[in-house]
């Protein structure tokens, strides 16, 4: 009887871990497809991403309910409790990543309507590649409980922040040079911010993995490369036209 209980409990933990892996794969696809839809003006793909978000939301709710039920039934301690609590946190981050992908997809029509500078599109593609690399690496580190890899993901977050700052600056320049660019650039700016936030959620997951494995929080401050809050609009540039 006791062996049966232990096996049943192990199956519940494995199920939760498997669902996190599945949610991670879905979140990756949504981000990749939303950026591809944005850069190629693919409205059908954008609509598919929006529809997929409902499924990811449902998966997050189901996992949370399953995890809470497991805690209530099994009353896990130490490592097992951290596994289950950590899975709830990671599922929440993955659900938010899906929301951010959906938000990018929703801007496809608006950006297409006003046109978009090719070099800015390439910049957003590159930024998305960095964020997707972060997400893939952190999901791999979750599967293997590799805290070194998780910490490396966390350390690289400033690369995405720096790329966002560069795109932010370039978008401001385009808007100042020609007011007709303002609408498209504003939508691209929000899309770039969504990608930067995806990197933040990957970093959240990395910190949760470290907590699951060690039982401790990472104490040092997160590296940040986002300098947009300190940027100001040059008066001369704004009045030249």
PDB file of C-alpha atoms in Angstrom:
ATOM      1  CA  UNK A   1       0.000   0.000   0.000  1.00  0.00           C
ATOM      2  CA  UNK A   2       2.790   2.409   0.937  1.00  0.00           C
ATOM      3  CA  UNK A   3       4.644   1.649  -2.325  1.00  0.00           C
ATOM      4  CA  UNK A   4       1.476   2.438  -4.249  1.00  0.00           C
ATOM      5  CA  UNK A   5       1.160   5.812  -2.483  1.00  0.00           C
ATOM      6  CA  UNK A   6       4.793   6.662  -3.211  1.00  0.00           C
ATOM      7  CA  UNK A   7       4.417   5.709  -6.881  1.00  0.00           C
ATOM      8  CA  UNK A   8       1.210   7.704  -7.154  1.00  0.00           C
ATOM      9  CA  UNK A   9       2.911  10.738  -5.616  1.00  0.00           C
ATOM     10  CA  UNK A  10       5.887  10.417  -7.980  1.00  0.00           C
ATOM     11  CA  UNK A  11       3.497  10.277 -10.932  1.00  0.00           C
ATOM     12  CA  UNK A  12       1.815  13.483  -9.770  1.00  0.00           C
ATOM     13  CA  UNK A  13       5.182  15.277  -9.587  1.00  0.00           C
ATOM     14  CA  UNK A  14       6.194  13.955 -13.018  1.00  0.00           C
ATOM     15  CA  UNK A  15       2.875  15.091 -14.464  1.00  0.00           C
ATOM     16  CA  UNK A  16       3.408  18.622 -13.167  1.00  0.00           C
ATOM     17  CA  UNK A  17       6.933  18.732 -14.597  1.00  0.00           C
ATOM     18  CA  UNK A  18       5.699  17.402 -17.949  1.00  0.00           C
ATOM     19  CA  UNK A  19       2.959  20.043 -18.118  1.00  0.00           C
ATOM     20  CA  UNK A  20       5.522  22.785 -17.462  1.00  0.00           C
ATOM     21  CA  UNK A  21       7.581  21.444 -20.375  1.00  0.00           C
ATOM     22  CA  UNK A  22       4.522  21.425 -22.628  1.00  0.00           C
ATOM     23  CA  UNK A  23       3.546  24.956 -21.618  1.00  0.00           C
ATOM     24  CA  UNK A  24       7.112  26.099 -22.243  1.00  0.00           C
ATOM     25  CA  UNK A  25       7.066  24.663 -25.755  1.00  0.00           C
ATOM     26  CA  UNK A  26       3.756  26.362 -26.493  1.00  0.00           C
ATOM     27  CA  UNK A  27       4.977  29.711 -25.152  1.00  0.00           C
ATOM     28  CA  UNK A  28       8.113  29.448 -27.336  1.00  0.00           C
ATOM     29  CA  UNK A  29       6.003  28.795 -30.432  1.00  0.00           C
ATOM     30  CA  UNK A  30       3.695  31.700 -29.689  1.00  0.00           C
ATOM     31  CA  UNK A  31       6.569  34.163 -29.355  1.00  0.00           C
ATOM     32  CA  UNK A  32       8.360  32.896 -32.469  1.00  0.00           C
ATOM     33  CA  UNK A  33       5.159  32.929 -34.532  1.00  0.00           C
ATOM     34  CA  UNK A  34       4.033  36.350 -33.304  1.00  0.00           C
ATOM     35  CA  UNK A  35       7.332  37.965 -34.326  1.00  0.00           C
ATOM     36  CA  UNK A  36       7.276  36.154 -37.664  1.00  0.00           C
ATOM     37  CA  UNK A  37       3.715  37.374 -38.218  1.00  0.00           C
ATOM     38  CA  UNK A  38       4.772  40.928 -37.344  1.00  0.00           C
ATOM     39  CA  UNK A  39       7.774  41.029 -39.652  1.00  0.00           C
ATOM     40  CA  UNK A  40       5.999  39.307 -42.567  1.00  0.00           C
ATOM     41  CA  UNK A  41       2.552  40.858 -42.116  1.00  0.00           C
ATOM     42  CA  UNK A  42       1.071  37.363 -41.813  1.00  0.00           C
ATOM     43  CA  UNK A  43      -2.452  38.005 -40.511  1.00  0.00           C
ATOM     44  CA  UNK A  44      -3.467  34.329 -40.476  1.00  0.00           C
ATOM     45  CA  UNK A  45      -0.485  33.407 -38.307  1.00  0.00           C
ATOM     46  CA  UNK A  46      -1.209  36.346 -36.003  1.00  0.00           C
ATOM     47  CA  UNK A  47      -4.786  35.149 -35.511  1.00  0.00           C
ATOM     48  CA  UNK A  48      -3.494  31.663 -34.744  1.00  0.00           C
ATOM     49  CA  UNK A  49      -1.252  33.059 -31.979  1.00  0.00           C
ATOM     50  CA  UNK A  50      -4.181  34.945 -30.443  1.00  0.00           C
ATOM     51  CA  UNK A  51      -6.278  31.751 -30.466  1.00  0.00           C
ATOM     52  CA  UNK A  52      -3.460  29.699 -28.912  1.00  0.00           C
ATOM     53  CA  UNK A  53      -3.303  32.053 -25.929  1.00  0.00           C
ATOM     54  CA  UNK A  54      -6.647  30.703 -24.701  1.00  0.00           C
ATOM     55  CA  UNK A  55      -5.129  27.210 -24.574  1.00  0.00           C
ATOM     56  CA  UNK A  56      -2.077  28.394 -22.651  1.00  0.00           C
ATOM     57  CA  UNK A  57      -4.279  30.223 -20.155  1.00  0.00           C
ATOM     58  CA  UNK A  58      -6.298  27.050 -19.605  1.00  0.00           C
ATOM     59  CA  UNK A  59      -3.131  24.982 -19.135  1.00  0.00           C
ATOM     60  CA  UNK A  60      -1.859  27.417 -16.510  1.00  0.00           C
ATOM     61  CA  UNK A  61      -5.123  27.245 -14.551  1.00  0.00           C
ATOM     62  CA  UNK A  62      -5.195  23.446 -14.760  1.00  0.00           C
ATOM     63  CA  UNK A  63      -1.595  23.109 -13.565  1.00  0.00           C
ATOM     64  CA  UNK A  64      -2.164  25.491 -10.667  1.00  0.00           C
ATOM     65  CA  UNK A  65      -5.235  23.552  -9.537  1.00  0.00           C
ATOM     66  CA  UNK A  66      -3.365  20.253  -9.836  1.00  0.00           C
ATOM     67  CA  UNK A  67      -0.393  21.592  -7.887  1.00  0.00           C
ATOM     68  CA  UNK A  68      -2.566  22.971  -5.070  1.00  0.00           C
ATOM     69  CA  UNK A  69      -4.446  19.668  -4.859  1.00  0.00           C
ATOM     70  CA  UNK A  70      -1.141  17.794  -4.638  1.00  0.00           C
ATOM     71  CA  UNK A  71       0.014  20.019  -1.771  1.00  0.00           C
ATOM     72  CA  UNK A  72      -3.284  19.473   0.063  1.00  0.00           C
ATOM     73  CA  UNK A  73      -3.222  15.693  -0.408  1.00  0.00           C
ATOM     74  CA  UNK A  74       0.461  14.932   0.051  1.00  0.00           C
ATOM     75  CA  UNK A  75       1.663  17.729   2.337  1.00  0.00           C
ATOM     76  CA  UNK A  76       5.131  17.660   0.739  1.00  0.00           C
ATOM     77  CA  UNK A  77       8.198  18.948   2.533  1.00  0.00           C
ATOM     78  CA  UNK A  78      11.505  20.579   1.555  1.00  0.00           C
ATOM     79  CA  UNK A  79      12.574  19.792  -2.039  1.00  0.00           C
ATOM     80  CA  UNK A  80       9.202  18.389  -3.123  1.00  0.00           C
ATOM     81  CA  UNK A  81       7.355  21.420  -1.785  1.00  0.00           C
ATOM     82  CA  UNK A  82       9.746  23.734  -3.609  1.00  0.00           C
ATOM     83  CA  UNK A  83       9.189  21.727  -6.798  1.00  0.00           C
ATOM     84  CA  UNK A  84       5.443  22.214  -6.614  1.00  0.00           C
ATOM     85  CA  UNK A  85       5.500  25.864  -5.518  1.00  0.00           C
ATOM     86  CA  UNK A  86       8.147  26.562  -8.158  1.00  0.00           C
ATOM     87  CA  UNK A  87       5.985  24.947 -10.847  1.00  0.00           C
ATOM     88  CA  UNK A  88       3.142  27.328  -9.987  1.00  0.00           C
ATOM     89  CA  UNK A  89       5.490  30.314 -10.320  1.00  0.00           C
ATOM     90  CA  UNK A  90       6.957  29.074 -13.601  1.00  0.00           C
ATOM     91  CA  UNK A  91       3.510  28.344 -15.059  1.00  0.00           C
ATOM     92  CA  UNK A  92       2.488  31.909 -14.233  1.00  0.00           C
ATOM     93  CA  UNK A  93       5.566  33.293 -16.037  1.00  0.00           C
ATOM     94  CA  UNK A  94       4.885  31.097 -19.074  1.00  0.00           C
ATOM     95  CA  UNK A  95       1.268  32.274 -19.176  1.00  0.00           C
ATOM     96  CA  UNK A  96       2.472  35.886 -19.139  1.00  0.00           C
ATOM     97  CA  UNK A  97       4.940  35.123 -21.952  1.00  0.00           C
ATOM     98  CA  UNK A  98       2.000  33.820 -23.963  1.00  0.00           C
ATOM     99  CA  UNK A  99       0.092  37.035 -23.249  1.00  0.00           C
ATOM    100  CA  UNK A 100       3.035  39.090 -24.491  1.00  0.00           C
ATOM    101  CA  UNK A 101       3.225  37.015 -27.671  1.00  0.00           C
ATOM    102  CA  UNK A 102      -0.503  37.560 -28.192  1.00  0.00           C
ATOM    103  CA  UNK A 103      -0.053  41.321 -27.714  1.00  0.00           C
ATOM    104  CA  UNK A 104       2.602  41.371 -30.453  1.00  0.00           C
ATOM    105  CA  UNK A 105       0.328  39.382 -32.771  1.00  0.00           C
ATOM    106  CA  UNK A 106      -2.510  41.858 -32.223  1.00  0.00           C
ATOM    107  CA  UNK A 107      -0.333  44.675 -33.610  1.00  0.00           C
ATOM    108  CA  UNK A 108       0.347  42.981 -36.951  1.00  0.00           C
ATOM    109  CA  UNK A 109      -2.559  44.635 -38.773  1.00  0.00           C
ATOM    110  CA  UNK A 110      -1.767  48.097 -37.410  1.00  0.00           C
ATOM    111  CA  UNK A 111       1.925  47.936 -38.297  1.00  0.00           C
ATOM    112  CA  UNK A 112       1.166  46.641 -41.801  1.00  0.00           C
ATOM    113  CA  UNK A 113      -1.331  49.437 -42.404  1.00  0.00           C
ATOM    114  CA  UNK A 114       1.251  52.144 -41.772  1.00  0.00           C
ATOM    115  CA  UNK A 115       4.314  50.356 -43.140  1.00  0.00           C
ATOM    116  CA  UNK A 116       7.519  49.602 -41.275  1.00  0.00           C
ATOM    117  CA  UNK A 117      11.210  50.413 -41.823  1.00  0.00           C
ATOM    118  CA  UNK A 118      13.081  47.240 -42.806  1.00  0.00           C
ATOM    119  CA  UNK A 119      16.059  47.867 -40.517  1.00  0.00           C
ATOM    120  CA  UNK A 120      13.785  48.251 -37.498  1.00  0.00           C
ATOM    121  CA  UNK A 121      12.054  44.991 -38.334  1.00  0.00           C
ATOM    122  CA  UNK A 122      15.437  43.273 -38.440  1.00  0.00           C
ATOM    123  CA  UNK A 123      16.317  44.759 -35.067  1.00  0.00           C
ATOM    124  CA  UNK A 124      13.131  43.397 -33.527  1.00  0.00           C
ATOM    125  CA  UNK A 125      13.796  39.989 -35.110  1.00  0.00           C
ATOM    126  CA  UNK A 126      17.271  39.930 -33.573  1.00  0.00           C
ATOM    127  CA  UNK A 127      15.930  40.983 -30.188  1.00  0.00           C
ATOM    128  CA  UNK A 128      13.322  38.214 -30.382  1.00  0.00           C
ATOM    129  CA  UNK A 129      16.062  35.689 -31.173  1.00  0.00           C
ATOM    130  CA  UNK A 130      17.886  36.726 -27.990  1.00  0.00           C
ATOM    131  CA  UNK A 131      14.701  36.380 -25.926  1.00  0.00           C
ATOM    132  CA  UNK A 132      13.869  32.988 -27.454  1.00  0.00           C
ATOM    133  CA  UNK A 133      17.397  31.756 -26.763  1.00  0.00           C
ATOM    134  CA  UNK A 134      16.908  32.808 -23.144  1.00  0.00           C
ATOM    135  CA  UNK A 135      13.586  31.015 -22.956  1.00  0.00           C
ATOM    136  CA  UNK A 136      14.910  27.802 -24.528  1.00  0.00           C
ATOM    137  CA  UNK A 137      17.950  27.759 -22.254  1.00  0.00           C
ATOM    138  CA  UNK A 138      15.928  28.344 -19.109  1.00  0.00           C
ATOM    139  CA  UNK A 139      13.457  25.591 -20.011  1.00  0.00           C
ATOM    140  CA  UNK A 140      16.377  23.230 -20.619  1.00  0.00           C
ATOM    141  CA  UNK A 141      17.832  24.196 -17.248  1.00  0.00           C
ATOM    142  CA  UNK A 142      14.453  23.454 -15.631  1.00  0.00           C
ATOM    143  CA  UNK A 143      14.428  19.985 -17.192  1.00  0.00           C
ATOM    144  CA  UNK A 144      17.934  19.230 -15.873  1.00  0.00           C
ATOM    145  CA  UNK A 145      17.829  21.399 -12.716  1.00  0.00           C
ATOM    146  CA  UNK A 146      21.058  23.011 -13.925  1.00  0.00           C
ATOM    147  CA  UNK A 147      21.493  26.058 -11.688  1.00  0.00           C
ATOM    148  CA  UNK A 148      24.675  27.173 -13.465  1.00  0.00           C
ATOM    149  CA  UNK A 149      22.793  27.393 -16.742  1.00  0.00           C
ATOM    150  CA  UNK A 150      19.900  29.169 -15.038  1.00  0.00           C
ATOM    151  CA  UNK A 151      22.287  31.751 -13.574  1.00  0.00           C
ATOM    152  CA  UNK A 152      23.840  32.239 -17.041  1.00  0.00           C
ATOM    153  CA  UNK A 153      20.373  32.997 -18.432  1.00  0.00           C
ATOM    154  CA  UNK A 154      19.851  35.556 -15.689  1.00  0.00           C
ATOM    155  CA  UNK A 155      23.200  37.201 -16.404  1.00  0.00           C
ATOM    156  CA  UNK A 156      22.397  37.553 -20.124  1.00  0.00           C
ATOM    157  CA  UNK A 157      19.165  39.465 -19.547  1.00  0.00           C
ATOM    158  CA  UNK A 158      21.026  42.756 -19.838  1.00  0.00           C
ATOM    159  CA  UNK A 159      21.832  41.919 -23.489  1.00  0.00           C
ATOM    160  CA  UNK A 160      18.113  42.043 -24.292  1.00  0.00           C
ATOM    161  CA  UNK A 161      17.745  45.256 -22.287  1.00  0.00           C
ATOM    162  CA  UNK A 162      20.602  46.851 -24.230  1.00  0.00           C
ATOM    163  CA  UNK A 163      19.054  45.798 -27.543  1.00  0.00           C
ATOM    164  CA  UNK A 164      15.720  47.282 -26.440  1.00  0.00           C
ATOM    165  CA  UNK A 165      17.415  50.573 -25.581  1.00  0.00           C
ATOM    166  CA  UNK A 166      19.012  50.653 -29.047  1.00  0.00           C
ATOM    167  CA  UNK A 167      15.689  49.964 -30.802  1.00  0.00           C
ATOM    168  CA  UNK A 168      13.936  52.528 -28.599  1.00  0.00           C
ATOM    169  CA  UNK A 169      16.470  55.168 -29.635  1.00  0.00           C
ATOM    170  CA  UNK A 170      16.163  54.277 -33.313  1.00  0.00           C
ATOM    171  CA  UNK A 171      12.372  54.363 -33.208  1.00  0.00           C
ATOM    172  CA  UNK A 172      12.463  57.825 -31.624  1.00  0.00           C
ATOM    173  CA  UNK A 173      14.734  58.999 -34.425  1.00  0.00           C
ATOM    174  CA  UNK A 174      12.330  57.757 -37.105  1.00  0.00           C
ATOM    175  CA  UNK A 175       9.393  59.433 -35.382  1.00  0.00           C
ATOM    176  CA  UNK A 176      11.244  62.736 -35.115  1.00  0.00           C
ATOM    177  CA  UNK A 177      12.387  62.652 -38.745  1.00  0.00           C
ATOM    178  CA  UNK A 178       8.921  62.106 -40.178  1.00  0.00           C
ATOM    179  CA  UNK A 179       5.613  62.320 -38.260  1.00  0.00           C
ATOM    180  CA  UNK A 180       4.118  59.819 -40.727  1.00  0.00           C
ATOM    181  CA  UNK A 181       6.258  57.155 -39.044  1.00  0.00           C
ATOM    182  CA  UNK A 182       4.755  57.754 -35.607  1.00  0.00           C
ATOM    183  CA  UNK A 183       1.876  55.247 -35.790  1.00  0.00           C
ATOM    184  CA  UNK A 184       3.906  52.309 -37.107  1.00  0.00           C
ATOM    185  CA  UNK A 185       6.861  53.082 -34.833  1.00  0.00           C
ATOM    186  CA  UNK A 186       4.623  53.290 -31.772  1.00  0.00           C
ATOM    187  CA  UNK A 187       3.284  49.793 -32.444  1.00  0.00           C
ATOM    188  CA  UNK A 188       6.815  48.521 -33.041  1.00  0.00           C
ATOM    189  CA  UNK A 189       7.935  50.171 -29.796  1.00  0.00           C
ATOM    190  CA  UNK A 190       5.245  48.341 -27.833  1.00  0.00           C
ATOM    191  CA  UNK A 191       6.212  45.103 -29.578  1.00  0.00           C
ATOM    192  CA  UNK A 192       9.873  45.600 -28.644  1.00  0.00           C
ATOM    193  CA  UNK A 193       8.859  46.279 -25.042  1.00  0.00           C
ATOM    194  CA  UNK A 194       6.850  43.056 -25.008  1.00  0.00           C
ATOM    195  CA  UNK A 195       9.934  41.139 -26.160  1.00  0.00           C
ATOM    196  CA  UNK A 196      12.019  42.803 -23.442  1.00  0.00           C
ATOM    197  CA  UNK A 197       9.406  41.683 -20.895  1.00  0.00           C
ATOM    198  CA  UNK A 198       9.631  38.120 -22.238  1.00  0.00           C
ATOM    199  CA  UNK A 199      13.316  38.225 -21.323  1.00  0.00           C
ATOM    200  CA  UNK A 200      12.361  39.374 -17.826  1.00  0.00           C
ATOM    201  CA  UNK A 201      10.004  36.424 -17.400  1.00  0.00           C
ATOM    202  CA  UNK A 202      12.727  34.026 -18.568  1.00  0.00           C
ATOM    203  CA  UNK A 203      14.893  35.562 -15.845  1.00  0.00           C
ATOM    204  CA  UNK A 204      12.097  35.015 -13.315  1.00  0.00           C
ATOM    205  CA  UNK A 205      12.046  31.337 -14.279  1.00  0.00           C
ATOM    206  CA  UNK A 206      15.827  31.130 -13.891  1.00  0.00           C
ATOM    207  CA  UNK A 207      15.543  32.497 -10.352  1.00  0.00           C
ATOM    208  CA  UNK A 208      12.779  30.011  -9.541  1.00  0.00           C
ATOM    209  CA  UNK A 209      14.948  27.119 -10.769  1.00  0.00           C
ATOM    210  CA  UNK A 210      17.739  28.269  -8.462  1.00  0.00           C
ATOM    211  CA  UNK A 211      15.238  28.375  -5.571  1.00  0.00           C
ATOM    212  CA  UNK A 212      13.895  24.886  -6.369  1.00  0.00           C
ATOM    213  CA  UNK A 213      17.362  23.379  -6.404  1.00  0.00           C
ATOM    214  CA  UNK A 214      18.995  25.239  -3.511  1.00  0.00           C
ATOM    215  CA  UNK A 215      16.145  26.452  -1.307  1.00  0.00           C
ATOM    216  CA  UNK A 216      17.632  29.967  -1.483  1.00  0.00           C
ATOM    217  CA  UNK A 217      16.929  33.128  -3.429  1.00  0.00           C
ATOM    218  CA  UNK A 218      19.633  34.684  -5.607  1.00  0.00           C
ATOM    219  CA  UNK A 219      20.724  37.645  -3.517  1.00  0.00           C
ATOM    220  CA  UNK A 220      22.673  39.824  -5.929  1.00  0.00           C
ATOM    221  CA  UNK A 221      20.764  42.431  -7.905  1.00  0.00           C
ATOM    222  CA  UNK A 222      19.649  41.624 -11.425  1.00  0.00           C
ATOM    223  CA  UNK A 223      21.867  42.970 -14.206  1.00  0.00           C
ATOM    224  CA  UNK A 224      19.923  45.606 -16.159  1.00  0.00           C
ATOM    225  CA  UNK A 225      20.783  47.158 -19.506  1.00  0.00           C
ATOM    226  CA  UNK A 226      17.585  49.142 -20.114  1.00  0.00           C
ATOM    227  CA  UNK A 227      18.522  52.831 -20.311  1.00  0.00           C
ATOM    228  CA  UNK A 228      15.263  54.135 -21.817  1.00  0.00           C
ATOM    229  CA  UNK A 229      14.088  55.725 -18.565  1.00  0.00           C
ATOM    230  CA  UNK A 230      17.052  58.124 -18.638  1.00  0.00           C
ATOM    231  CA  UNK A 231      16.673  59.084 -22.307  1.00  0.00           C
ATOM    232  CA  UNK A 232      15.292  62.521 -23.184  1.00  0.00           C
ATOM    233  CA  UNK A 233      14.063  63.949 -26.462  1.00  0.00           C
ATOM    234  CA  UNK A 234      16.630  66.423 -27.853  1.00  0.00           C
ATOM    235  CA  UNK A 235      14.979  69.811 -28.248  1.00  0.00           C
ATOM    236  CA  UNK A 236      16.813  70.654 -31.489  1.00  0.00           C
ATOM    237  CA  UNK A 237      15.942  67.339 -33.105  1.00  0.00           C
ATOM    238  CA  UNK A 238      12.286  67.777 -32.250  1.00  0.00           C
ATOM    239  CA  UNK A 239      12.077  71.262 -33.768  1.00  0.00           C
ATOM    240  CA  UNK A 240      14.202  70.816 -36.909  1.00  0.00           C
ATOM    241  CA  UNK A 241      11.259  69.817 -39.121  1.00  0.00           C
TER     242      UNK A 241
END
